[in-house]
PDB file of C-alpha atoms and ligand atoms in Angstrom:
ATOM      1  CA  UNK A   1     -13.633 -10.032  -7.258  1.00 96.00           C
ATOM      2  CA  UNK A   2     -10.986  -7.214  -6.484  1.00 98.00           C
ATOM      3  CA  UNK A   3      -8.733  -6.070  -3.960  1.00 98.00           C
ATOM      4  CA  UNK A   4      -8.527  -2.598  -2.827  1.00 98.00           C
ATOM      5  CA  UNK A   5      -4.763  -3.549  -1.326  1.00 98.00           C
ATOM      6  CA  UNK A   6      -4.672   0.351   0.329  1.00 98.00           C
ATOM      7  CA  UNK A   7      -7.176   2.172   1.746  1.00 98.00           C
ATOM      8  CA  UNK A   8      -7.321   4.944   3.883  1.00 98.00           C
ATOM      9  CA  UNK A   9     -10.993   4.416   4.756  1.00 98.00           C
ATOM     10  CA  UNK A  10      -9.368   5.844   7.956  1.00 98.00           C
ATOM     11  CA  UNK A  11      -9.110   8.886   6.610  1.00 97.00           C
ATOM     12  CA  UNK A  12     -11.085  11.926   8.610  1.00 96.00           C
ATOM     13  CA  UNK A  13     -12.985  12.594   5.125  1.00 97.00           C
ATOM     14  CA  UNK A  14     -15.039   8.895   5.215  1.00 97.00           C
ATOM     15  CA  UNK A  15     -15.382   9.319   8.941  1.00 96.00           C
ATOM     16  CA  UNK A  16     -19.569  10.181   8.399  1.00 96.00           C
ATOM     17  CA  UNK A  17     -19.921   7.895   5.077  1.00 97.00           C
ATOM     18  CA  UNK A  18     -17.550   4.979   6.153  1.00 98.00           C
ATOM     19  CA  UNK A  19     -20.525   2.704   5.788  1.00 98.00           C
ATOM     20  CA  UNK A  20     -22.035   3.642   2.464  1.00 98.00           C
ATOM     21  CA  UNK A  21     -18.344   4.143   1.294  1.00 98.00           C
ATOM     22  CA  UNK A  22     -17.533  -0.162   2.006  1.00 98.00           C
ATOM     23  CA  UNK A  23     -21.442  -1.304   0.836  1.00 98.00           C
ATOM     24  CA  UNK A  24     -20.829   0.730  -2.541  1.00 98.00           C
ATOM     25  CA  UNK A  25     -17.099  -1.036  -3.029  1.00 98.00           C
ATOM     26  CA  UNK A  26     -18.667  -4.416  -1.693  1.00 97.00           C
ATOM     27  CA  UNK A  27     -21.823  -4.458  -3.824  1.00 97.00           C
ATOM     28  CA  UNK A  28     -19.339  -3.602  -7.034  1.00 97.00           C
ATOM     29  CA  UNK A  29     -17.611  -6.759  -5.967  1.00 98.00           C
ATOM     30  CA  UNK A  30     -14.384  -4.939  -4.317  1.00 98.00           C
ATOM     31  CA  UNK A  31     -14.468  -7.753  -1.549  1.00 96.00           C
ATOM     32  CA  UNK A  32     -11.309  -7.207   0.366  1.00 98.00           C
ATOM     33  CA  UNK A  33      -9.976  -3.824   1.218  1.00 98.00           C
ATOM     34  CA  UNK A  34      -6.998  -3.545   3.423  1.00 98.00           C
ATOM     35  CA  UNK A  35      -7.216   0.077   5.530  1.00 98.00           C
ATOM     36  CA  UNK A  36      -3.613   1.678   5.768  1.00 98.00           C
ATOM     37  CA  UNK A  37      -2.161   3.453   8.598  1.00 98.00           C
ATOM     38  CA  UNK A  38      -0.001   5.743   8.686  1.00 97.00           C
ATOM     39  CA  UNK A  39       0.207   7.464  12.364  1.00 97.00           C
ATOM     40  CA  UNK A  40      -1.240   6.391  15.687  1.00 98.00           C
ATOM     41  CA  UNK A  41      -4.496   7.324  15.248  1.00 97.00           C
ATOM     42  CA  UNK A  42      -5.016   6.452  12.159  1.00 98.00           C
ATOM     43  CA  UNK A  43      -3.588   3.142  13.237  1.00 98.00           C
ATOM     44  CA  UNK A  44      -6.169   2.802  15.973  1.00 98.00           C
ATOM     45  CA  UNK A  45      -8.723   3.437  13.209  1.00 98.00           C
ATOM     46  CA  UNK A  46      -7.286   1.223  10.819  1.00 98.00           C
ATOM     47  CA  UNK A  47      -7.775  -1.796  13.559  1.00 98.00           C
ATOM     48  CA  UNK A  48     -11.007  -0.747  14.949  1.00 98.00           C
ATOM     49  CA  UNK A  49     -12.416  -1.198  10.653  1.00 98.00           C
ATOM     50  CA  UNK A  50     -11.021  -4.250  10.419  1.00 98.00           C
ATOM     51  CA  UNK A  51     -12.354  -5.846  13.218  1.00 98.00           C
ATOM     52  CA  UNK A  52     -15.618  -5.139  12.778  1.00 97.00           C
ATOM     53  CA  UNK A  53     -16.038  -5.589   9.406  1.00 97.00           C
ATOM     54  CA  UNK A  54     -15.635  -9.194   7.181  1.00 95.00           C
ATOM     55  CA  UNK A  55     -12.666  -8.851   4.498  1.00 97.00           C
ATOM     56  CA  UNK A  56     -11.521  -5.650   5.845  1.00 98.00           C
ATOM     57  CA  UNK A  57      -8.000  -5.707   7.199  1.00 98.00           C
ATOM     58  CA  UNK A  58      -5.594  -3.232   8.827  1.00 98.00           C
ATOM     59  CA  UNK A  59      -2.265  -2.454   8.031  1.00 98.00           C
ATOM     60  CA  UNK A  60      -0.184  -0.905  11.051  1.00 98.00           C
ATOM     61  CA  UNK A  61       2.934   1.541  10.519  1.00 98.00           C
ATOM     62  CA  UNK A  62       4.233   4.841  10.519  1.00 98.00           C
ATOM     63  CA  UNK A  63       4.847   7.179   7.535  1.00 98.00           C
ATOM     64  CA  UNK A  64       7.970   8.900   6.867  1.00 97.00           C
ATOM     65  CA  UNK A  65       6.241  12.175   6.356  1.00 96.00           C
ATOM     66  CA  UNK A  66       4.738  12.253   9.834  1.00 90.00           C
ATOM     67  CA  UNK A  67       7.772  11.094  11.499  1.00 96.00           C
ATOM     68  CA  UNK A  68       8.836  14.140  13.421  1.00 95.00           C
ATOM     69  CA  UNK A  69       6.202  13.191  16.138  1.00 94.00           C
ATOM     70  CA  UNK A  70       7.068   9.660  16.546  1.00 97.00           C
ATOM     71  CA  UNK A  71       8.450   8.092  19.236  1.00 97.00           C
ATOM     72  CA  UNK A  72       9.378   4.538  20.216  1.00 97.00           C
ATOM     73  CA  UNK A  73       6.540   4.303  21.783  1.00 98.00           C
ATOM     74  CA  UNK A  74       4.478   4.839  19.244  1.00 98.00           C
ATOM     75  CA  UNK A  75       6.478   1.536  17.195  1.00 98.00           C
ATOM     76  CA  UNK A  76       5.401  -0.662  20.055  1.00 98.00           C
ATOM     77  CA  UNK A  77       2.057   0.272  19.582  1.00 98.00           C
ATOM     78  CA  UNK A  78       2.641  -1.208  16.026  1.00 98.00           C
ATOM     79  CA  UNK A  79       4.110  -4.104  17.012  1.00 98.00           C
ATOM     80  CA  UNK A  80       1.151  -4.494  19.768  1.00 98.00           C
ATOM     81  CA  UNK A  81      -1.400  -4.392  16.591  1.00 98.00           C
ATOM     82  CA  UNK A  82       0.656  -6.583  14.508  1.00 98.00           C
ATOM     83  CA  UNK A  83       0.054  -9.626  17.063  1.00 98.00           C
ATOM     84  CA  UNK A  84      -3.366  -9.276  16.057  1.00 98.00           C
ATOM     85  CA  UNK A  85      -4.768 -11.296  13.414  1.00 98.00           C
ATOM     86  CA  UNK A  86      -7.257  -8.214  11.938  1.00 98.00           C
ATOM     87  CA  UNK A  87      -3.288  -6.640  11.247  1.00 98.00           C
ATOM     88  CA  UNK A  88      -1.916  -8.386   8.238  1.00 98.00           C
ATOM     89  CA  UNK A  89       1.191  -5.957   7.201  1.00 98.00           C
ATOM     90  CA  UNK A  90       3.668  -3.240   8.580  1.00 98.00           C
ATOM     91  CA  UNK A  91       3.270   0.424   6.974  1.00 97.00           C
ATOM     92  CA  UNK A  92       2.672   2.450   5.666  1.00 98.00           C
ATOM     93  CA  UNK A  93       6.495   2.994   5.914  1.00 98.00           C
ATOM     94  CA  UNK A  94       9.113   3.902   3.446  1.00 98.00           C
ATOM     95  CA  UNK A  95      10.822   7.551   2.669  1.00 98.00           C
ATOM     96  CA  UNK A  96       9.741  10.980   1.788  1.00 97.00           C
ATOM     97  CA  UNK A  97      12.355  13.263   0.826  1.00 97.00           C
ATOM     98  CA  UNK A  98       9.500  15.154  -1.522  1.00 95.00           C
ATOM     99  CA  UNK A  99       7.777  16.276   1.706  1.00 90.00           C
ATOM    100  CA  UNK A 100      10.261  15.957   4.223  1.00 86.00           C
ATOM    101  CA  UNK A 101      13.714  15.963   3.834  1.00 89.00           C
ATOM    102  CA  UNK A 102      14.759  17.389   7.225  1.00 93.00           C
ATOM    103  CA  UNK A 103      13.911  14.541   8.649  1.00 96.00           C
ATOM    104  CA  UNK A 104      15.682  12.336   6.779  1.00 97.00           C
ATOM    105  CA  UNK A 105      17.735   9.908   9.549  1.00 98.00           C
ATOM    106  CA  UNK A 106      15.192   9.623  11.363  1.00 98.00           C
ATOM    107  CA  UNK A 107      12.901   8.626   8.657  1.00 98.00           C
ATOM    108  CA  UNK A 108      15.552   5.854   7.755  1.00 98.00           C
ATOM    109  CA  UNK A 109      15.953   4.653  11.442  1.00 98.00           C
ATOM    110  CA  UNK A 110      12.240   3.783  11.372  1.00 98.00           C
ATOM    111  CA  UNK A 111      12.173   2.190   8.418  1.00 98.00           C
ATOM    112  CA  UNK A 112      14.605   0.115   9.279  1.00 98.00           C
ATOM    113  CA  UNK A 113      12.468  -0.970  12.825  1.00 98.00           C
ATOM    114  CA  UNK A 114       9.451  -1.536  10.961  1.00 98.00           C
ATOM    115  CA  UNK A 115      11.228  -3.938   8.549  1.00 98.00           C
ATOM    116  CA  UNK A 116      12.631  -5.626  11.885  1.00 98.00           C
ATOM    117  CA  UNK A 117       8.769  -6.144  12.868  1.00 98.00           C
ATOM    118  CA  UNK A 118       7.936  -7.368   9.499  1.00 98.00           C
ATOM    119  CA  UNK A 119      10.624 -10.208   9.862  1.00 98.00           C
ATOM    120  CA  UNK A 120       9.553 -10.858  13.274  1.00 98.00           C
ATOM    121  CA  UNK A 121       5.791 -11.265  12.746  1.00 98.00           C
ATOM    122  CA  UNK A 122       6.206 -12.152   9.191  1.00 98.00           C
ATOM    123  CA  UNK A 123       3.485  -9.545   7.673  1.00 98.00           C
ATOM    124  CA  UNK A 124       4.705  -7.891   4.817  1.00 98.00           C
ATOM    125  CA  UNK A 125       5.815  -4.223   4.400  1.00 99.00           C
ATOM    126  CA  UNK A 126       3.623  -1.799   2.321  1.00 98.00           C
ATOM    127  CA  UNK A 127       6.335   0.497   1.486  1.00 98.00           C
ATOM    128  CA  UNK A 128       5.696   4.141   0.592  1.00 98.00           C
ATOM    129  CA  UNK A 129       8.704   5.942  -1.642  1.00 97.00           C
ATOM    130  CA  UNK A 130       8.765   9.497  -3.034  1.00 96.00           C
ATOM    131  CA  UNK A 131      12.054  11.269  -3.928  1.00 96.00           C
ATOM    132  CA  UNK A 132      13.961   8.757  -1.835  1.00 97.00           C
ATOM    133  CA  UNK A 133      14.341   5.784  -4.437  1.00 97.00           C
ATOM    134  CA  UNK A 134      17.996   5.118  -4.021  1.00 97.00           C
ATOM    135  CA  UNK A 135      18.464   5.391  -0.563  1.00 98.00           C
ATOM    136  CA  UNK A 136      15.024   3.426  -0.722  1.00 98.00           C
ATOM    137  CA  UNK A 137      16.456   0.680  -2.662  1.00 98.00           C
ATOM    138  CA  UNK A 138      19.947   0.239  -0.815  1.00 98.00           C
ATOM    139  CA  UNK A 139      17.785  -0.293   2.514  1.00 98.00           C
ATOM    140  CA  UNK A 140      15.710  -2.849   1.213  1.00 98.00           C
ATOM    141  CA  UNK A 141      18.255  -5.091  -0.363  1.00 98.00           C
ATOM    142  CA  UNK A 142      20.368  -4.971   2.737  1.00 98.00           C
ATOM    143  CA  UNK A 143      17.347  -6.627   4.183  1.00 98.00           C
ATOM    144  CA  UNK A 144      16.751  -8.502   1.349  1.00 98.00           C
ATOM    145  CA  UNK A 145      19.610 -11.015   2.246  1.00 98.00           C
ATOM    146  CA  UNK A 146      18.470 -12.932   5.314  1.00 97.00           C
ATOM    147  CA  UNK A 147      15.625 -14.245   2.422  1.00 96.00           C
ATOM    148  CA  UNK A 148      13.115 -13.112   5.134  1.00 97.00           C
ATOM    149  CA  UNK A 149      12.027  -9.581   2.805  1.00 98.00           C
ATOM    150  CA  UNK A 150       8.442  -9.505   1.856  1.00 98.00           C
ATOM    151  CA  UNK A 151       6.222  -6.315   1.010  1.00 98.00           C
ATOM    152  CA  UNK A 152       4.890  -4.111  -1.658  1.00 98.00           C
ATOM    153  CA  UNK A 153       6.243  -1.196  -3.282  1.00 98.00           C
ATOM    154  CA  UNK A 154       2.732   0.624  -3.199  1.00 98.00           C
ATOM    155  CA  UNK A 155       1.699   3.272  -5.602  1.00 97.00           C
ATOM    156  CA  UNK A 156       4.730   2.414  -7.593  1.00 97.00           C
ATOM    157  CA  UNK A 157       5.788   5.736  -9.620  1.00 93.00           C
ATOM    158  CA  UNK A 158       9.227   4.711 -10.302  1.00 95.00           C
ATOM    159  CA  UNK A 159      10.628   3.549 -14.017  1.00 96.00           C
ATOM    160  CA  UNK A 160      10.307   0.117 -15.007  1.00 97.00           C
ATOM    161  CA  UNK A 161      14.490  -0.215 -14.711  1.00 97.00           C
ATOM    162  CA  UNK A 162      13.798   0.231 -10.952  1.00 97.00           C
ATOM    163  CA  UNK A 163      10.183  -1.827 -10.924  1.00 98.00           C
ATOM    164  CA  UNK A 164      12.440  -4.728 -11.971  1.00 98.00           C
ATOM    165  CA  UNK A 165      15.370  -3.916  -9.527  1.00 98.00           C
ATOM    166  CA  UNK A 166      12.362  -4.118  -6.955  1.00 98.00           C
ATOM    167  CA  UNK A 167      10.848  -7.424  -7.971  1.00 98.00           C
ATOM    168  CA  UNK A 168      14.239  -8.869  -7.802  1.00 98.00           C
ATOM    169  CA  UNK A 169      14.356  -8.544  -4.044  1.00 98.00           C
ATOM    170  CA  UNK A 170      10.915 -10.603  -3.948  1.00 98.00           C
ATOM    171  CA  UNK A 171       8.639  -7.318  -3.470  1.00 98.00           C
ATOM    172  CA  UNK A 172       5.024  -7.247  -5.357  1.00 98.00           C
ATOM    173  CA  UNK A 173       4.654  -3.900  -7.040  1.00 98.00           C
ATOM    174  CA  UNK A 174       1.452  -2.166  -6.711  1.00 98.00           C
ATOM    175  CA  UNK A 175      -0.184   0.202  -9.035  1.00 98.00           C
ATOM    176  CA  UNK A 176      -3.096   2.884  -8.693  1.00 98.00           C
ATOM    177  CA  UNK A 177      -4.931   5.796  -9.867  1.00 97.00           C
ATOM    178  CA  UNK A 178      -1.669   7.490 -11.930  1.00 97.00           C
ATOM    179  CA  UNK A 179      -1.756   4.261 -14.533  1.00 97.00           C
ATOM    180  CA  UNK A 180      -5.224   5.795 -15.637  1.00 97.00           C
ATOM    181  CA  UNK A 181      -3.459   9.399 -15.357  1.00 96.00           C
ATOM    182  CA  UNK A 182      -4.203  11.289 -19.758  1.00 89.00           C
ATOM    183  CA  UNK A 183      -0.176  12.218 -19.216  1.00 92.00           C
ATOM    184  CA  UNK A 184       0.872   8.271 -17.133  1.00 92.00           C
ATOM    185  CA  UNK A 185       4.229   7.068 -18.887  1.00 95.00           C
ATOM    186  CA  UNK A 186       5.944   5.093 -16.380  1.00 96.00           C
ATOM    187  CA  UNK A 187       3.268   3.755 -14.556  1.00 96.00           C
ATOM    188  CA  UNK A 188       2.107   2.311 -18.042  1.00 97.00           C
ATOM    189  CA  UNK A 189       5.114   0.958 -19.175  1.00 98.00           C
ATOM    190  CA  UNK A 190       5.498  -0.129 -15.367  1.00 98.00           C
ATOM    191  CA  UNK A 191       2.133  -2.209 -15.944  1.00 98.00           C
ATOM    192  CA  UNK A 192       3.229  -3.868 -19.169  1.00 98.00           C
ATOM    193  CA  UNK A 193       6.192  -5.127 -17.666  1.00 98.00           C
ATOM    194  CA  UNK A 194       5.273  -6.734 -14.062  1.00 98.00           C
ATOM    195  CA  UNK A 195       5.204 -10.291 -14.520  1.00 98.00           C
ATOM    196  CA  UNK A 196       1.327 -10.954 -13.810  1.00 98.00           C
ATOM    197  CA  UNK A 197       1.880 -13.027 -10.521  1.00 98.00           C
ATOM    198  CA  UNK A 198       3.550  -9.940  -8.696  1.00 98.00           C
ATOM    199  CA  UNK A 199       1.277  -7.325  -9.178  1.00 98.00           C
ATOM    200  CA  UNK A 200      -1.365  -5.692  -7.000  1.00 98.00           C
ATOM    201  CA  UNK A 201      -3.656  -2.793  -7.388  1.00 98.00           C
ATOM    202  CA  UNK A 202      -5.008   0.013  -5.155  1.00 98.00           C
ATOM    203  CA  UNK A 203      -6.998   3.444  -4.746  1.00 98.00           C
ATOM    204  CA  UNK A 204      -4.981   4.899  -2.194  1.00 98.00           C
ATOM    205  CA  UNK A 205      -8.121   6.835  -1.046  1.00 98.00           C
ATOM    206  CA  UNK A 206      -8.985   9.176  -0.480  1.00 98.00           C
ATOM    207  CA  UNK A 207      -5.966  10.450  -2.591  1.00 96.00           C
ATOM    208  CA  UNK A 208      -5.222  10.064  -6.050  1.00 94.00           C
ATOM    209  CA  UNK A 209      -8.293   9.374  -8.042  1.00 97.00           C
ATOM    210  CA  UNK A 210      -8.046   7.940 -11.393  1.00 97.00           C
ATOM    211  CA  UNK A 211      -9.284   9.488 -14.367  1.00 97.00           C
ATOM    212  CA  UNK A 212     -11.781  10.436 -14.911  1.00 96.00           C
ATOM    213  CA  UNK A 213     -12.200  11.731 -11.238  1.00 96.00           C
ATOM    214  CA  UNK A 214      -8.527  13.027 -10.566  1.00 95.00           C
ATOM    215  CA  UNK A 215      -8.610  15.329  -7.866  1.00 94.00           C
ATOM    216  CA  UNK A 216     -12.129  14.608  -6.606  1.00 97.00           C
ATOM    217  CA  UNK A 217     -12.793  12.086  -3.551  1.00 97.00           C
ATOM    218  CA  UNK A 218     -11.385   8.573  -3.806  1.00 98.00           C
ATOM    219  CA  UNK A 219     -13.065   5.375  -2.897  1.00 98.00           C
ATOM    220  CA  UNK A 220     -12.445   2.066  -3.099  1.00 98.00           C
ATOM    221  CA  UNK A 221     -15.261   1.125  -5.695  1.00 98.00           C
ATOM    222  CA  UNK A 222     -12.984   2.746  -8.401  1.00 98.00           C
ATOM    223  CA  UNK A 223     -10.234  -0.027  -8.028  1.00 98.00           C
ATOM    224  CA  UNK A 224     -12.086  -1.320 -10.869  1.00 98.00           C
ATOM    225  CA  UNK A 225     -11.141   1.332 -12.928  1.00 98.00           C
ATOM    226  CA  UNK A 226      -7.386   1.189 -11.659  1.00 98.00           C
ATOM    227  CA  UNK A 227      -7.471  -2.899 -13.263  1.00 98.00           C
ATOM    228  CA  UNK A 228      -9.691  -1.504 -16.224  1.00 98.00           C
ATOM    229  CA  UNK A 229      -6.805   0.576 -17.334  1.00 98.00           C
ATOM    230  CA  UNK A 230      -4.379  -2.404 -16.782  1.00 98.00           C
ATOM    231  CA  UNK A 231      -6.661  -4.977 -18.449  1.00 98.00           C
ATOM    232  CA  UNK A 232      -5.982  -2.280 -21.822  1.00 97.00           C
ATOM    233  CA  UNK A 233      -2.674  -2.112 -21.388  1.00 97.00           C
ATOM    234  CA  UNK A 234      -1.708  -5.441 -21.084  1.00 98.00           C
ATOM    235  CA  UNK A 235      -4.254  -6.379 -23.555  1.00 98.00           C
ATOM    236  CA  UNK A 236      -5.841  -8.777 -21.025  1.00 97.00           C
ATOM    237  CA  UNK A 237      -9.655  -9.262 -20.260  1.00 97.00           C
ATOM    238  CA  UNK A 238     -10.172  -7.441 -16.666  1.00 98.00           C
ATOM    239  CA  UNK A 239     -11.687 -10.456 -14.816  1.00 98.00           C
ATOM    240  CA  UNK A 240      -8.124 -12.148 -15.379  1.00 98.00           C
ATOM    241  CA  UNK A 241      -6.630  -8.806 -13.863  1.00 98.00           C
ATOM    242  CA  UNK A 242      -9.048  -9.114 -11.310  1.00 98.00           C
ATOM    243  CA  UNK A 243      -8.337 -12.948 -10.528  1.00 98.00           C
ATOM    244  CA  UNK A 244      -4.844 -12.689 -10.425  1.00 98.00           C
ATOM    245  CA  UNK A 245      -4.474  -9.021  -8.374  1.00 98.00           C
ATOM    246  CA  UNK A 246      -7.006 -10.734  -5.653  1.00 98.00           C
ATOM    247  CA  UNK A 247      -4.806 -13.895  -5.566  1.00 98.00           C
ATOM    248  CA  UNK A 248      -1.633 -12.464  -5.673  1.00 98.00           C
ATOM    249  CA  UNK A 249      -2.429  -9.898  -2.377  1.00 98.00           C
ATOM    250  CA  UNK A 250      -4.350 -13.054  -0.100  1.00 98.00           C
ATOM    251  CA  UNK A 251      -1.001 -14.723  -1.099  1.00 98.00           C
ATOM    252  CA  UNK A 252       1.050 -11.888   0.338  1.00 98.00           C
ATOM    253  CA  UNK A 253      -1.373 -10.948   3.489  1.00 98.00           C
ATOM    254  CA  UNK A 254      -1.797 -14.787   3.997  1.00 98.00           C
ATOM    255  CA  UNK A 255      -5.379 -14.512   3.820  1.00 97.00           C
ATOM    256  CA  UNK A 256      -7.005 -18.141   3.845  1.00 75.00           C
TER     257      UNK A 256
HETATM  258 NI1   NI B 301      -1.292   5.683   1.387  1.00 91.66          NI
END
């Protein structure tokens, strides 16, 4: 059984195959897909999924990228989703200085809030970083001292140096579509080195399909390919990779 730990089945391209998109993931045993917002619609769409289908959940947050447009009332729309069981993290959240880097206090004010919701609900962070890793870093292990920090780094594409620095502050490090990537070095050597009981995988659809379909459509169903590749690396068999990836995220989402 897998877990697709971020999904953007909210994502305008599924909005006419959402259906056959979740039977063809469910039917290759991808049981549990959490959807991932990242603005407030796509946080609206990300809770309507979840609540009407079994082992989908949402996650509610707001990306750096599309920060310029957010207001505080848009947070407490995210913190009105998070008292709701079908919500079971904050994000996506994080920093963007690859696409954005205008906005760059403002991205780091509301990453801040949305680790304050995290510690108040107690749903972990799915935490987005491009180009931002330091800044990134010295954020998270400020809040990493109250012992109340819990989240993913998702997508992780940083080197394993910084994967550790990560895992030290209790974070789960999540890996997708760029570990199956012909040219992937630090995702690989990322994979080798996360300690087996910390490590979740994604798709990130529709984005970032792994090879052999890079740059076509994602889907969840190919999060079997994501633990394939891992299963190689680590010289593991892929149910194991599949076992411990499922257990490992209903751990963090405190799925029962
Ligand atoms: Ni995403």
């Amino acid at each position: 059984m897998f877990y697709d730990t971020h999904a953007h089945l909210n994502a305008e391209v599924f909005t006419d195959n959402l259906e056959d998109i979740i039977k063809e993931a469910n039917e290759a045993l991808v049981s549990y897909i959490n959807v991932v917002g990242f603005d407030p619609k796509t946080n609206e769409l990300a809770n309507k999924i979840a609540k009407t289908h079994e082992f989908i959940y949402a996650s509610s947050g707001l990306h750096p990228v599309d920060i310029e447009n957010i207001s505080l009332s848009h947070l407490k729309e995210v913190e009105d989703y998070l008292k709701q069981d079908v919500t079971v993290a904050v994000g996506e959240c994080g920093l963007d200085y690859y696409w954005n880097k205008e906005t760059k206090a403002k991205q780091i004010k509301y990453f801040k809030k949305q680790i304050e919701l995290s510690k108040k609900y107690q749903k972990p962070l799915i935490i987005h970083v491009r180009d931002a890793i330091q800044d990134a870093y010295d954020i998270l292990y400020e809040a990493s001292k109250d012992g109340l920090l819990q989240g993913v780094m998702h997508c992780f594409s940083g080197s394993k140096e910084m994967a550790l620095e990560f895992l030290d502050l209790g974070l789960y490090i999540s890996l997708g579509g760029p570990v199956t990537f012909k040219n992937a070095v630090e995702p690989i050597e990322v994979a080798k080195i996360v300690p087996i009981d910390k490590l979740l995988i994604e798709t990130d659809c529709p984005y970032l399909a792994p090879h052999p379909y890079r740059g076509k459509l994602n889907k969840p169903v190919y999060v079997k390919i994501v633990a394939e590749a891992i299963a190689s690396i680590r010289e593991m068999n892929i149910e194991d990779v599949a076992t411990y990836t499922t257990n490992n995220a209903k751990k963090l989402f405190k799925l029962n």
